[in-house]
Amino acid sequence: MRLLIALMNPSSARDVQSEMESRGHIADVVLSGAQIPLLLRERPCDVLLIHECLPGMDGLAVLAALQADCPVCPPRVLFVCEPELCAARPAMADCLAPICAGPQRLCALAEIISKKPLPKLAAAQREQTAQAVERFLDALSLKKRLKGRAYAAWLLRLMVPSPMLEEQPLCQLYQACAEAFHTTPASVERALRVAVESVFTQGSMRGIERFFGATVDPERGKPTNRAFLLQAAQQLRYSLTIACSANSSEMHHSPAAPTMV
C-alpha cells in the first residue's frame, strides 16, 4: 500500500510515516495542501491521510479540487478533523478520524480502508470509466450477447480506478462479481474464460495487437482471465490518463470568455 500523509503537525506526519513503513507500506509526507492534486496525478497513492487544516489549501478544499478534476486512480481518503465535523462527513471522505488519534490508530484505519473496493472519489469518474470500458471491449469485438462481456465490464469498472484490487486473489473478485449478478463465482470464471477465448479466436486482430501485443502466450493462443483483466485495466488507465491530460490542456489553453460590461 502507498500512503500520502498530509497532517497539520509535521512531527505527527513523520510518526505515521515511520509506523506505516514498519508495517511494510510505502508512505510519503506532503506539507502543503496545494501540492496534493498535482502529486496524485504524477504518482497515484492508495490512501490519502489528510488533515482538515493545512497550509496552502485546507483539507476540504483539496477534496473539492480532487472531486472536480479527479485522477484516474483516486485514493481512499482518511480525513482527520475536529469531532464536531465528524457529524457532517465530507462527501468524498471514506473514513473519518478525530484529531486526537495517534499514529497507530491512523495506520490501522488506513489499512482497513485500503481494503475497500472503490474509493468514494471514483464516483466522480464512474461514467467516464464505464464508457472507456465499453469502447475497449468493442475495439476487441467482444460480443455483447456473451455473459462474460458483462462480467468483464463490471470487473474492469472496479479495477481501473483501484489498482490495489489487482493484488487480490482472482477468486475474491469473482465472488464480488457473482454477488452483483446473482450467480456463482464458478459461473463468472467460466463465462469470462469463454469471452476471452472468443476475443482471441473471433475478435478483432487489430484490437488484439494494439492492446495485447506480445503478452499473449504463443502456446495457449490467449491470455488467462487474470492476464486479460490486468492488461485491459492497464490499457484503460493509460487511455483515460491521456484523455484527462488532453482535457486539462484544453481548459488551460482555451480563450477566456468575453467580459460582459
XYZ file of C-alpha atoms in Angstrom:
261
model
C 0.000 0.000 0.000
C 1.165 3.539 -0.763
C 0.049 6.225 1.667
C 0.249 10.006 1.205
C 0.297 11.826 4.540
C -0.811 15.459 4.842
C -1.109 16.408 8.505
C -1.000 19.811 10.169
C 1.784 18.741 12.519
C 4.929 17.640 10.616
C 6.117 15.660 13.637
C 2.871 13.664 13.699
C 3.167 13.087 9.954
C 6.657 11.648 10.373
C 5.454 9.408 13.223
C 2.708 7.992 10.970
C 5.201 7.576 8.145
C 7.572 5.633 10.415
C 4.749 3.417 11.680
C 3.484 2.665 8.159
C 6.960 1.812 6.921
C 7.441 -0.534 9.879
C 4.301 -2.337 8.672
C 5.805 -2.814 5.220
C 3.987 0.005 3.410
C 5.266 2.978 1.411
C 4.492 6.348 2.966
C 5.228 9.879 1.719
C 4.692 13.158 3.559
C 3.466 16.382 1.962
C 3.477 19.690 3.858
C 1.151 21.803 1.704
C -2.396 21.003 0.688
C -1.888 22.808 -2.613
C 0.653 20.175 -3.669
C -1.673 17.209 -3.243
C -3.713 17.281 -6.521
C -0.542 17.542 -8.604
C 1.260 14.827 -6.641
C -1.665 12.436 -7.060
C -1.588 12.922 -10.829
C 2.140 12.283 -11.004
C 2.164 9.298 -8.654
C -1.124 7.727 -7.507
C -1.450 6.507 -3.946
C -3.851 4.048 -2.361
C -4.781 6.068 0.732
C -4.664 9.810 1.380
C -4.422 10.716 5.067
C -5.376 14.383 5.187
C -5.986 16.914 7.963
C -8.831 19.409 7.697
C -6.370 22.282 8.351
C -3.364 22.504 6.044
C -1.200 25.362 4.785
C -1.735 26.359 1.175
C -5.112 24.641 0.808
C -7.212 23.137 3.571
C -8.404 19.544 3.542
C -11.947 20.309 2.382
C -10.647 22.429 -0.497
C -8.290 19.617 -1.522
C -11.175 17.131 -1.646
C -13.276 19.599 -3.650
C -10.419 20.024 -6.132
C -9.992 16.258 -6.461
C -13.709 15.777 -6.969
C -13.776 18.437 -9.701
C -10.686 17.122 -11.501
C -10.364 13.538 -10.317
C -7.234 11.491 -11.085
C -7.751 8.221 -12.951
C -6.733 6.227 -9.856
C -8.027 8.278 -6.922
C -7.050 7.418 -3.344
C -9.254 6.321 -0.485
C -9.490 9.292 1.859
C -8.908 9.153 5.612
C -9.962 12.612 6.838
C -8.659 13.877 10.182
C -10.875 16.537 11.737
C -12.411 18.034 14.869
C -15.116 15.851 16.462
C -17.904 18.289 15.541
C -17.083 17.929 11.838
C -17.422 14.169 12.108
C -21.206 14.548 12.230
C -21.113 16.119 8.746
C -18.674 13.847 6.925
C -17.163 15.361 3.784
C -18.817 13.659 0.810
C -15.553 12.347 -0.627
C -14.095 11.036 2.651
C -14.064 7.246 3.008
C -13.356 7.363 6.739
C -13.041 9.979 9.486
C -10.598 10.121 12.382
C -10.527 12.573 15.310
C -7.524 14.868 15.592
C -6.591 13.141 18.847
C -5.998 9.803 17.069
C -2.429 8.553 17.466
C -0.141 7.158 14.761
C -1.053 3.516 15.404
C -4.786 4.261 15.233
C -4.384 6.230 11.995
C -2.294 3.466 10.441
C -4.846 0.836 11.454
C -7.657 2.860 9.848
C -5.587 3.361 6.691
C -5.064 -0.396 6.408
C -8.788 -1.008 6.890
C -9.982 1.404 4.207
C -7.262 0.228 1.804
C -9.335 -2.958 1.508
C -12.419 -1.010 0.415
C -13.227 -1.974 -3.222
C -13.644 1.570 -4.522
C -12.748 4.985 -3.109
C -15.581 7.498 -2.953
C -13.665 9.788 -5.270
C -14.002 7.160 -8.002
C -17.694 8.057 -8.252
C -16.657 11.351 -9.854
C -15.446 9.495 -12.947
C -17.680 6.412 -12.902
C -19.497 7.250 -16.135
C -16.275 8.141 -17.969
C -14.669 4.866 -16.871
C -17.723 2.840 -17.909
C -17.719 4.420 -21.372
C -13.993 3.739 -21.789
C -14.501 0.099 -20.804
C -17.272 -0.374 -23.370
C -15.181 1.237 -26.104
C -12.270 -1.025 -25.219
C -14.381 -4.191 -25.382
C -15.941 -3.002 -28.647
C -12.454 -2.487 -30.100
C -11.722 -6.144 -29.326
C -15.038 -7.177 -30.936
C -16.161 -8.916 -27.749
C -19.777 -9.851 -28.449
C -22.354 -8.168 -26.218
C -24.535 -11.283 -26.151
C -21.914 -13.141 -24.099
C -22.388 -13.109 -20.342
C -18.639 -12.903 -19.972
C -18.663 -9.447 -21.549
C -20.939 -8.103 -18.826
C -18.730 -9.709 -16.178
C -15.554 -8.347 -17.780
C -17.054 -4.850 -17.950
C -18.112 -4.990 -14.302
C -14.696 -6.186 -13.146
C -12.844 -3.594 -15.207
C -15.021 -0.763 -13.887
C -13.918 -1.891 -10.446
C -10.240 -2.488 -11.226
C -9.352 0.523 -13.375
C -9.649 3.185 -10.641
C -8.332 0.844 -7.941
C -5.023 -0.874 -8.835
C -4.845 -2.388 -5.338
C -7.521 -4.864 -6.387
C -5.022 -6.454 -8.757
C -3.177 -7.799 -5.726
C -6.248 -9.690 -4.512
C -6.809 -13.351 -5.403
C -8.965 -13.521 -8.513
C -11.439 -15.739 -6.679
C -12.361 -12.771 -4.457
C -13.143 -10.630 -7.489
C -15.192 -13.485 -8.967
C -17.121 -13.669 -5.687
C -17.876 -9.943 -5.714
C -18.959 -10.092 -9.352
C -21.123 -13.156 -8.694
C -22.919 -11.353 -5.872
C -23.593 -8.373 -8.142
C -25.093 -10.612 -10.850
C -26.763 -13.119 -8.502
C -24.786 -16.063 -9.797
C -21.840 -18.187 -8.657
C -18.082 -17.452 -8.816
C -17.624 -20.576 -10.941
C -20.131 -19.245 -13.470
C -18.311 -15.910 -13.597
C -14.950 -17.625 -14.163
C -16.347 -19.906 -16.880
C -18.249 -17.155 -18.734
C -15.237 -14.843 -18.608
C -12.981 -17.613 -19.949
C -15.404 -18.200 -22.856
C -15.467 -14.449 -23.580
C -11.661 -14.207 -23.593
C -11.432 -17.227 -25.896
C -13.954 -15.643 -28.267
C -11.857 -12.493 -28.485
C -8.706 -14.387 -29.404
C -10.426 -16.693 -31.902
C -13.094 -14.460 -33.456
C -12.289 -10.939 -32.286
C -10.521 -8.010 -33.897
C -6.897 -8.800 -34.718
C -6.156 -5.091 -34.883
C -7.515 -4.606 -31.359
C -5.650 -7.662 -30.054
C -2.328 -6.494 -31.490
C -2.887 -2.945 -30.279
C -3.797 -3.746 -26.698
C -2.130 -7.094 -26.027
C 0.760 -7.430 -28.447
C 3.393 -9.856 -27.146
C 1.569 -10.526 -23.871
C -0.357 -13.411 -25.396
C 1.050 -16.859 -24.622
C 2.066 -18.283 -28.046
C 1.325 -21.845 -26.901
C -2.104 -21.127 -25.462
C -3.016 -18.565 -28.082
C -4.772 -16.416 -25.492
C -4.129 -14.881 -22.081
C -5.557 -16.268 -18.866
C -8.538 -14.478 -17.345
C -6.223 -12.725 -14.899
C -3.745 -11.647 -17.580
C -6.610 -10.361 -19.734
C -8.059 -8.260 -16.907
C -4.680 -6.895 -15.792
C -3.626 -5.889 -19.299
C -7.042 -4.426 -20.069
C -7.047 -2.384 -16.840
C -3.549 -1.089 -17.590
C -4.505 -0.069 -21.120
C -7.667 1.645 -19.899
C -5.780 3.617 -17.253
C -3.354 4.777 -19.900
C -6.102 5.887 -22.288
C -8.011 7.664 -19.508
C -4.847 9.430 -18.343
C -4.199 10.665 -21.885
C -7.800 11.850 -22.172
C -7.613 13.662 -18.825
C -4.351 15.338 -19.808
C -5.847 16.475 -23.108
C -8.940 17.889 -21.410
C -6.812 19.681 -18.834
C -4.636 21.169 -21.579
C -7.699 22.381 -23.496
C -9.079 24.025 -20.352
C -5.823 25.881 -19.695
C -5.298 26.995 -23.292
C -8.858 27.808 -24.356
C -9.560 31.532 -24.800
C -11.296 33.249 -21.939
C -14.956 34.131 -22.328
C -15.582 37.794 -23.196
C -16.231 40.006 -20.205
C -19.769 41.342 -20.010
C -19.964 45.044 -19.127
